Short mmCIF file of C-alpha atoms in Angstrom, two decimals:
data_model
loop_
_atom_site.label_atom_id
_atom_site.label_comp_id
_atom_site.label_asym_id
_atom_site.label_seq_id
_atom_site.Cartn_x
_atom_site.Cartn_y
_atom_site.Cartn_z
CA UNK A 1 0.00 0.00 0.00
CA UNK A 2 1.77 3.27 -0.85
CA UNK A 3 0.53 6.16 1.82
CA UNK A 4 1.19 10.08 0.76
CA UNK A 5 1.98 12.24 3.52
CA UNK A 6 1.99 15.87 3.50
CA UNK A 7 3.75 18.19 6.16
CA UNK A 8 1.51 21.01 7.28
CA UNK A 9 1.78 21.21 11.26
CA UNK A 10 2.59 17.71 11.73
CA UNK A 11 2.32 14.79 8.49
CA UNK A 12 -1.09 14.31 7.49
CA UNK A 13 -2.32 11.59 4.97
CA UNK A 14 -3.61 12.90 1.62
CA UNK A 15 -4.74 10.78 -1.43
CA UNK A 16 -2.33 12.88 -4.25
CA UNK A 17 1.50 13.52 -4.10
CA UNK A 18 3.26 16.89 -4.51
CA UNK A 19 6.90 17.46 -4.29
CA UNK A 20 8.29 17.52 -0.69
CA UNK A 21 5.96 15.05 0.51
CA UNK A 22 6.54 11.53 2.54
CA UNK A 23 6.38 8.13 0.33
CA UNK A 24 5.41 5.48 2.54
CA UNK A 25 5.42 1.78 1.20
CA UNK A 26 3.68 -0.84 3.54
CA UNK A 27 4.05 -4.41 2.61
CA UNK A 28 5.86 -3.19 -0.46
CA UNK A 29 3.98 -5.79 -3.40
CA UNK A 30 6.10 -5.88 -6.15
CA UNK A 31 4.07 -4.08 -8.49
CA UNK A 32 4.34 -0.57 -6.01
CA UNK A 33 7.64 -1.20 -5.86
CA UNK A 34 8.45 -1.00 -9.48
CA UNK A 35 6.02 1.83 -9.50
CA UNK A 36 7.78 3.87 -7.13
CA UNK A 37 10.91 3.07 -8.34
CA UNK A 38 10.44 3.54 -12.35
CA UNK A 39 9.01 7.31 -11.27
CA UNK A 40 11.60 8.63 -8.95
CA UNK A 41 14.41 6.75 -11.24
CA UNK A 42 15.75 4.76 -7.81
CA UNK A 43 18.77 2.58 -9.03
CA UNK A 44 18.07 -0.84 -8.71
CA UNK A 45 21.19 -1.88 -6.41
CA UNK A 46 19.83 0.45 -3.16
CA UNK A 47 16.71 -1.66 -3.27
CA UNK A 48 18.60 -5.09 -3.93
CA UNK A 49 17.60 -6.00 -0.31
CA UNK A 50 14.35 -4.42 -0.02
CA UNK A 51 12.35 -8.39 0.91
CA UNK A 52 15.50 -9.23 3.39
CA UNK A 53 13.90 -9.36 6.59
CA UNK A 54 16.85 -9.76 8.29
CA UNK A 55 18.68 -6.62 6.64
CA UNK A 56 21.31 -5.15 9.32
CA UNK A 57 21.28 -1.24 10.21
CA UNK A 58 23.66 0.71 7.36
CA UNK A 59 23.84 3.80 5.42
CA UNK A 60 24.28 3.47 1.57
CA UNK A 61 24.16 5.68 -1.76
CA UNK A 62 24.05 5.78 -5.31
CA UNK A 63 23.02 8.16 -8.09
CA UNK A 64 21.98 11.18 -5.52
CA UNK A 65 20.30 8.81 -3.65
CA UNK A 66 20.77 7.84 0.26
CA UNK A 67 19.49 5.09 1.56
CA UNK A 68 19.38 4.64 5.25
CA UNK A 69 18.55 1.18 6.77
CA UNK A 70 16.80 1.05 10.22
CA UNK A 71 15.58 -1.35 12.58
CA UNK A 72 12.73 -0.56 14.75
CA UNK A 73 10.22 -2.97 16.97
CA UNK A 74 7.27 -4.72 15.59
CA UNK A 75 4.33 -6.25 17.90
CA UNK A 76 3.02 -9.57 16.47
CA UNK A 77 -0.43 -10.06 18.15
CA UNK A 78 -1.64 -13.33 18.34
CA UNK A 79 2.00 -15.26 17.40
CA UNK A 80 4.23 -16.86 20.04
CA UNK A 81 6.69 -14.71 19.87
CA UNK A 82 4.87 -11.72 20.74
CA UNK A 83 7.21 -8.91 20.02
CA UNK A 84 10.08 -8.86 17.04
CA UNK A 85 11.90 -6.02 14.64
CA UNK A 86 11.78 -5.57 10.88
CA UNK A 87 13.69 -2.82 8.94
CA UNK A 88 12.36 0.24 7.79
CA UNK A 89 14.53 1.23 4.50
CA UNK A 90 14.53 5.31 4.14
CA UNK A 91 15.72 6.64 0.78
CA UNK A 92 15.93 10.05 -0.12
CA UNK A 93 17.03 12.59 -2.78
CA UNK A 94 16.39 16.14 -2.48
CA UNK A 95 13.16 16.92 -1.21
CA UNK A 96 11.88 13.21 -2.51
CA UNK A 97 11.94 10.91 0.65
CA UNK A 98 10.32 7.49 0.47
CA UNK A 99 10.04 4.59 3.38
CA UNK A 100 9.47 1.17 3.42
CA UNK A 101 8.83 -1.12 5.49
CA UNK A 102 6.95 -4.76 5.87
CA UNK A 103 4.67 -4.53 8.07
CA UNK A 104 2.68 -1.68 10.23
CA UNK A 105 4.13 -0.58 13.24
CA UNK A 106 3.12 1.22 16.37
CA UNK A 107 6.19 3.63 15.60
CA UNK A 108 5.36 5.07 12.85
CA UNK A 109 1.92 5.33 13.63
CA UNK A 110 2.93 7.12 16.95
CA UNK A 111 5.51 9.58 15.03
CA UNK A 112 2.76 10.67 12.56
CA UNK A 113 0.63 11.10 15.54
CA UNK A 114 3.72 13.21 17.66
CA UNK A 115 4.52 15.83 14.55
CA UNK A 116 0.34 16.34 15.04
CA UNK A 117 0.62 16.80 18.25
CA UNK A 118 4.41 19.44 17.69
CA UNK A 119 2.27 21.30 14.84
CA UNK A 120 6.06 20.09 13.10
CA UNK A 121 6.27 22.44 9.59
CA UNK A 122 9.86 21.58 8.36
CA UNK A 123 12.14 19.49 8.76
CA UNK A 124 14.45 17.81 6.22
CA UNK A 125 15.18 14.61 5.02
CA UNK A 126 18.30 14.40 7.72
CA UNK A 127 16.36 15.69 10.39
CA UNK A 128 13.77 12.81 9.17
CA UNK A 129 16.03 9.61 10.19
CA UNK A 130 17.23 10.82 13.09
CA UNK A 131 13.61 11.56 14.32
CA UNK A 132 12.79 8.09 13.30
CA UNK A 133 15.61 6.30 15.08
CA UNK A 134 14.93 8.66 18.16
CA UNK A 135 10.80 6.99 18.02
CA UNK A 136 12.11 3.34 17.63
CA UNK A 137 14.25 3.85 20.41
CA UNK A 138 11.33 5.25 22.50
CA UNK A 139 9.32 2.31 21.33
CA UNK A 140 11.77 -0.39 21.68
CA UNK A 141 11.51 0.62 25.52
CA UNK A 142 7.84 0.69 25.72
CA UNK A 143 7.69 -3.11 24.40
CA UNK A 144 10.78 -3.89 26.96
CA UNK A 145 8.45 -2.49 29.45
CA UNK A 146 5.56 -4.68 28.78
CA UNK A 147 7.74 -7.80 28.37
CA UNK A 148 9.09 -6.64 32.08
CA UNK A 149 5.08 -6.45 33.12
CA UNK A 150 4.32 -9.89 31.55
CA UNK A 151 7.52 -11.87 32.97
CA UNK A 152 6.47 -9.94 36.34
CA UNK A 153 3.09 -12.25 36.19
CA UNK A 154 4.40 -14.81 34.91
CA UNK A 155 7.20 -15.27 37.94
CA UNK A 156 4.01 -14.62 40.31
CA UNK A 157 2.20 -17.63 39.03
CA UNK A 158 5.41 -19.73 38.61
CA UNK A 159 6.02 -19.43 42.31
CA UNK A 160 3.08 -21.30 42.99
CA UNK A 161 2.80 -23.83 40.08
CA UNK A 162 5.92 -24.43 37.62
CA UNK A 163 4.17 -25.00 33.94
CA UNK A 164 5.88 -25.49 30.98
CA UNK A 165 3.78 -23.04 29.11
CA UNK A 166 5.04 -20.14 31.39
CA UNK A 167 9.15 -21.37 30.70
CA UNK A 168 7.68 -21.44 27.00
CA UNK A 169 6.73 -18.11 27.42
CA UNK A 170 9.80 -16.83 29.07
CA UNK A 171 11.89 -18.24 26.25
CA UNK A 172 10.26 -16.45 23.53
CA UNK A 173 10.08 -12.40 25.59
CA UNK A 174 14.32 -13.41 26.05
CA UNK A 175 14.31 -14.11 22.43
CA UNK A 176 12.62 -10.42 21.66
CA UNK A 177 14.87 -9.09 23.83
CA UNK A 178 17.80 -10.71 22.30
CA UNK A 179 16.47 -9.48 18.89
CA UNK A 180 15.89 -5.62 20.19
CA UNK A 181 19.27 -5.51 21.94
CA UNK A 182 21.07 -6.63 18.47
CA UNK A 183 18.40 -3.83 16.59
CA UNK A 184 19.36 -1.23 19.23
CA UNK A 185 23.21 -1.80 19.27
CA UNK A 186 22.84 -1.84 15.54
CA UNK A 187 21.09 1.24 15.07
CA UNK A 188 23.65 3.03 17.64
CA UNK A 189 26.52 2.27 15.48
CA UNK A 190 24.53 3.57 12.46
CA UNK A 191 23.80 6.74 14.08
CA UNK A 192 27.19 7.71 14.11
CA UNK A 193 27.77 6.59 10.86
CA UNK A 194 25.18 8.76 9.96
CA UNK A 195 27.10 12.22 11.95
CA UNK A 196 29.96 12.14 9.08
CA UNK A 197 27.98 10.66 6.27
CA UNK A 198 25.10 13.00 6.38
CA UNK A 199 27.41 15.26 7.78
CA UNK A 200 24.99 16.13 10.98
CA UNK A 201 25.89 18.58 13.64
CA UNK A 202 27.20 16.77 16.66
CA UNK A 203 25.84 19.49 18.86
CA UNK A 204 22.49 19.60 17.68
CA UNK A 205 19.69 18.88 20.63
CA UNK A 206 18.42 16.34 18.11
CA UNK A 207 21.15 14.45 17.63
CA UNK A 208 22.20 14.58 21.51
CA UNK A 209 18.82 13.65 22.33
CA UNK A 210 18.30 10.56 20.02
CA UNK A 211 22.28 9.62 20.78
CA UNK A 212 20.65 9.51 24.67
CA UNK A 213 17.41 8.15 23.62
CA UNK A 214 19.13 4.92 21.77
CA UNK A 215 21.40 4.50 25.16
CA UNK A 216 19.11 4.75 27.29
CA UNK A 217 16.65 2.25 25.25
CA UNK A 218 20.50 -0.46 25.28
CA UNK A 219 20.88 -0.11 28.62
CA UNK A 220 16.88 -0.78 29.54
CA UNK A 221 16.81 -3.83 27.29
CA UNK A 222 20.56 -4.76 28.74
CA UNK A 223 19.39 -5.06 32.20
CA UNK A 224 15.64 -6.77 31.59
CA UNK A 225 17.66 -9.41 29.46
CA UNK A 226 20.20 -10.12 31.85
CA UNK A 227 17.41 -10.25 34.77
CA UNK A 228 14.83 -12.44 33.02
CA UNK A 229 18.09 -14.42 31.94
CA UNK A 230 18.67 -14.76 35.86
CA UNK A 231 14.94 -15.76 36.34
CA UNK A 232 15.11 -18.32 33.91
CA UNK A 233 18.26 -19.82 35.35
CA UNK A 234 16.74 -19.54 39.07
CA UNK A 235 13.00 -21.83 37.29
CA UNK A 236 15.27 -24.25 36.19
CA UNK A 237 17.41 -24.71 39.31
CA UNK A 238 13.77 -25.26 41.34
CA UNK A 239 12.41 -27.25 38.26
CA UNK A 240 16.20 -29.64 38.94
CA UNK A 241 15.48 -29.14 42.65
CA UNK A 242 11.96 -30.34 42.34
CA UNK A 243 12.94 -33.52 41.07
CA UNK A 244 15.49 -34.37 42.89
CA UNK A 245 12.92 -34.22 45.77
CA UNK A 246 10.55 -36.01 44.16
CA UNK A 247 13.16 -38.91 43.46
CA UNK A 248 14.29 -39.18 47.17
CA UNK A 249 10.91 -39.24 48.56
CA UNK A 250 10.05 -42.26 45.87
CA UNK A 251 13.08 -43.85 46.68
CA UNK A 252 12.53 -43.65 50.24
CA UNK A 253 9.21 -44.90 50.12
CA UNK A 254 10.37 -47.95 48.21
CA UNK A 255 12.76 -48.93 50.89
CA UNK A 256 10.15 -48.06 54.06
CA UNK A 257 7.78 -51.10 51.39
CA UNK A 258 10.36 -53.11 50.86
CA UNK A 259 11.21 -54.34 54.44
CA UNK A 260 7.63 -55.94 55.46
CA UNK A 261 7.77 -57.46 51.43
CA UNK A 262 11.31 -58.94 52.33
CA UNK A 263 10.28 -60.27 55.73
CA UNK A 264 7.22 -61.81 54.83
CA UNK A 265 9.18 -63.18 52.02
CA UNK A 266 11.49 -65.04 54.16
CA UNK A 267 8.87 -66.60 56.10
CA UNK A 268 6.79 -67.39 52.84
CA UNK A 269 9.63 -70.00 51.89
CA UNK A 270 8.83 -73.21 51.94
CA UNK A 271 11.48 -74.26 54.08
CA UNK A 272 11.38 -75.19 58.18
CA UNK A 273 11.53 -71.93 60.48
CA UNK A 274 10.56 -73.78 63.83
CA UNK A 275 7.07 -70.55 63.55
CA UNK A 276 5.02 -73.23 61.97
CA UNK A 277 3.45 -74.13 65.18
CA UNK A 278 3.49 -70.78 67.14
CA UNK A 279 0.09 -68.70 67.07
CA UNK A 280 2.44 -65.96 67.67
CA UNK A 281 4.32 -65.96 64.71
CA UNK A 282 1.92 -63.70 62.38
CA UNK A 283 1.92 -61.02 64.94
CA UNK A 284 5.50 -61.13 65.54
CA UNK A 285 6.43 -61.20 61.85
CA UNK A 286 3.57 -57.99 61.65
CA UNK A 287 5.41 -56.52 64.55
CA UNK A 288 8.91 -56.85 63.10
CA UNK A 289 8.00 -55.36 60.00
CA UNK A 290 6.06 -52.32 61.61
CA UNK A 291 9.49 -52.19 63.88
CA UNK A 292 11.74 -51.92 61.20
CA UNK A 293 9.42 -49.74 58.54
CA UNK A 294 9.12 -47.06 61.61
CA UNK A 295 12.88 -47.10 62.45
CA UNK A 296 13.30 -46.98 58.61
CA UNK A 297 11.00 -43.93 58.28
CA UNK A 298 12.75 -41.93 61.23
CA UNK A 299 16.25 -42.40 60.34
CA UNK A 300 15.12 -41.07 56.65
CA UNK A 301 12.91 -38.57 58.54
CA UNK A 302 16.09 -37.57 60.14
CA UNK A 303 18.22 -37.07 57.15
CA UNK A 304 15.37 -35.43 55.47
CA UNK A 305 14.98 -37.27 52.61
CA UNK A 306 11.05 -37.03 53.90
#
C-alpha cells in the first residue's frame, strides 16, 4: 500500500503527491515497488535487499540517492513470539523521501501522531532519520516495558505452580529481547555513521537527544535481558530441585515397602523356620516389619529425605 503524507503542522495523509511530501510503502507488493521506483528513477542496487527481513542497520548511496537502513520494533499479536523487529529502509534525494517497510508498526503510527501533536512544519530529510531512530528507540523501551510487566506475572504464578507453558513463554520475551538488543546496538553504530555521512551537527539537541534516547533504550533492554536471563536460570534450578525431591521421597518410600515385602518373604519360603506351630508368629512377623518400617521412616525422617 503506498501512503502520501503531506507536512503542514505535523504529516497528514492525503490521497495525491506533490513534491516535498513523505512516500510510505507498507508491505511493499512488487508491483508498487516498481512503480515507485520507475518514477523517482531509484537505481536498482539500493533496493537489492528491499524483501531481506533480516537486513542489518547501514547507510548506503548511489546516483543522488541515500538510503538509510533502520531497525525498529514490531508487535506480532496473536503469534508466540509476541514482540520482534523488521527494517524500515529510508531513501531520499532532495526533497523526494520514500520509506518502506513490511509490516505496520506502532512507531510510525505514533511519530505521525507526535509531529500532530508538535504542529512540526519543516524538517528535512536528515532531520527525518534521526527523528525516526529517536521513536524506535522510545518504542523499543515501551515493548521492553511490557515484556518486564508480563515476565512480572508470569514469575508470580510460577512461584506457585511451575508449567511449561510459562518457561515457553519466558523463552520467547528473552528471544525479543535478544532481537531488540542486536536492533538497538545496531542502530547506535549507524547513528554515528550517519554524523559524518550526512554530515549532521554533533551538537544539535536532536542528535544529543536521540544519541541519549538509543542508550538509554541499550541499557533498559541490557538489564531486563540479563534479569529475566537470571529468572530463567533460578525456574530451572527449582524445576532440577523439584525432582530431585521427588526422586528421594520415591526412593525412600520404596525402601520403608520393601522391608515388610522382604520379611514376609522369608517366612513365605517353603522351608522349616521352627514358627510353623506358634500362634504368635503372624503377629510377631507384623510386629517386626512395623518395627523396622518405623525405624526406617525416622532415620530417613532424620536425614530429610522425607
Amino acid at each position: 500500500m503506498i501512503k502520501y503524507y503531506h507536512l503542514e503542522d505535523g504529516f497528514t495523509p492525503t490521497d495525491n503527491y506533490t513534491e516535498g511530501d513523505w512516500i510510505h510503502l507498507e508491505g511493499h507488493e512488487k508491483k508498487e515497488l516498481e512503480q515507485i521506483t520507475d518514477r523517482f528513477d531509484i537505481p536498482a542496487n539500493l533496493l537489492a535487499d528491499i524483501y531481506d527481513i533480516d537486513e542489518r542497520p547501514r547507510v548506503d548511496s548511489g546516483q543522488g540517492w541515500t538510503l538509510v537502513i533502520i531497525r525498529i520494533p514490531r508487535k506480532r499479536d496473536g503469534q508466540k513470539l509476541h514482540f520482534a523487529t523488521v527494517p524500515l529502509f529510508l531513501i531520499f534525494k532532495g526533497q523526494t523521501f520514500i520509506s518502506i517497510c513490511s509490516y505496520p508498526t506502532d512507531a510510525l503510527t505514533d511519530f505521525l501522531a507526535y509531529t500532530k501533536t508538535k504542529k512540526m512544519n519543516h524538517t528535512n530529510a536528515h532531520e527525518l532519520v534521526v527523528h525516526l531512530l529517536m521513536n524506535a528507540a522510545v518504542w523499543f523501551m515501551n515493548y521492553t516495558k511490557t515484556i518486564n510487566d508480563e515476565t512480572s506475572k508470569a514469575e508470580a504464578q510460577m512461584l506457585h505452580n511451575i508449567r511449561n507453558d510459562d518457561l515457553q513463554k519466558l523463552m520467547h520475551w528473552e528471544k525479543s529481547l535478544v532481537y531488540f538488543e542486536a536492533a538497538l546496538r545496531g542502530n547506535q553504530i549507524l547513528l554515528d555513521k550517519l554524523l559524518t555521512y550526512l554530515q549532521l551537527d554533533a551538537n544539535s539537541g536532536l542528535y544529543t537527544d536521540a544519541r541519549t534516547e538509543l542508550y538509554q533504550a541499550y541499557e533498559m533492554v541490557l538489564i531486563y535481558h540479563n534479569t529475566l536471563k537470571g529468572t530463567m536460570t533460578t525456574f530451572s534450578s527449582v524445576i532440577s530441585n523439584n525432582v530431585n525431591l521427588v526422586m528421594k521421597r520415591m526412593t525412600a518410600l520404596s525402601l520403608i515397602l520393601m522391608l515388610p515385602t522382604l520379611i514376609a518373604s522369608f517366612y513365605g519360603m517353603n522351608l522349616v523356620n521352627h514358627s510353623e506351630q506358634s500362634e504368635w508368629a503372624f503377629l510377631i512377623i507384623c510386629g517386626l516389619s512395623l518395627f523396622l518400617s518405623g525405624g526406617a521412616y525416622w532415620l530417613l525422617k532424620h536425614k530429610k529425605w522425607l
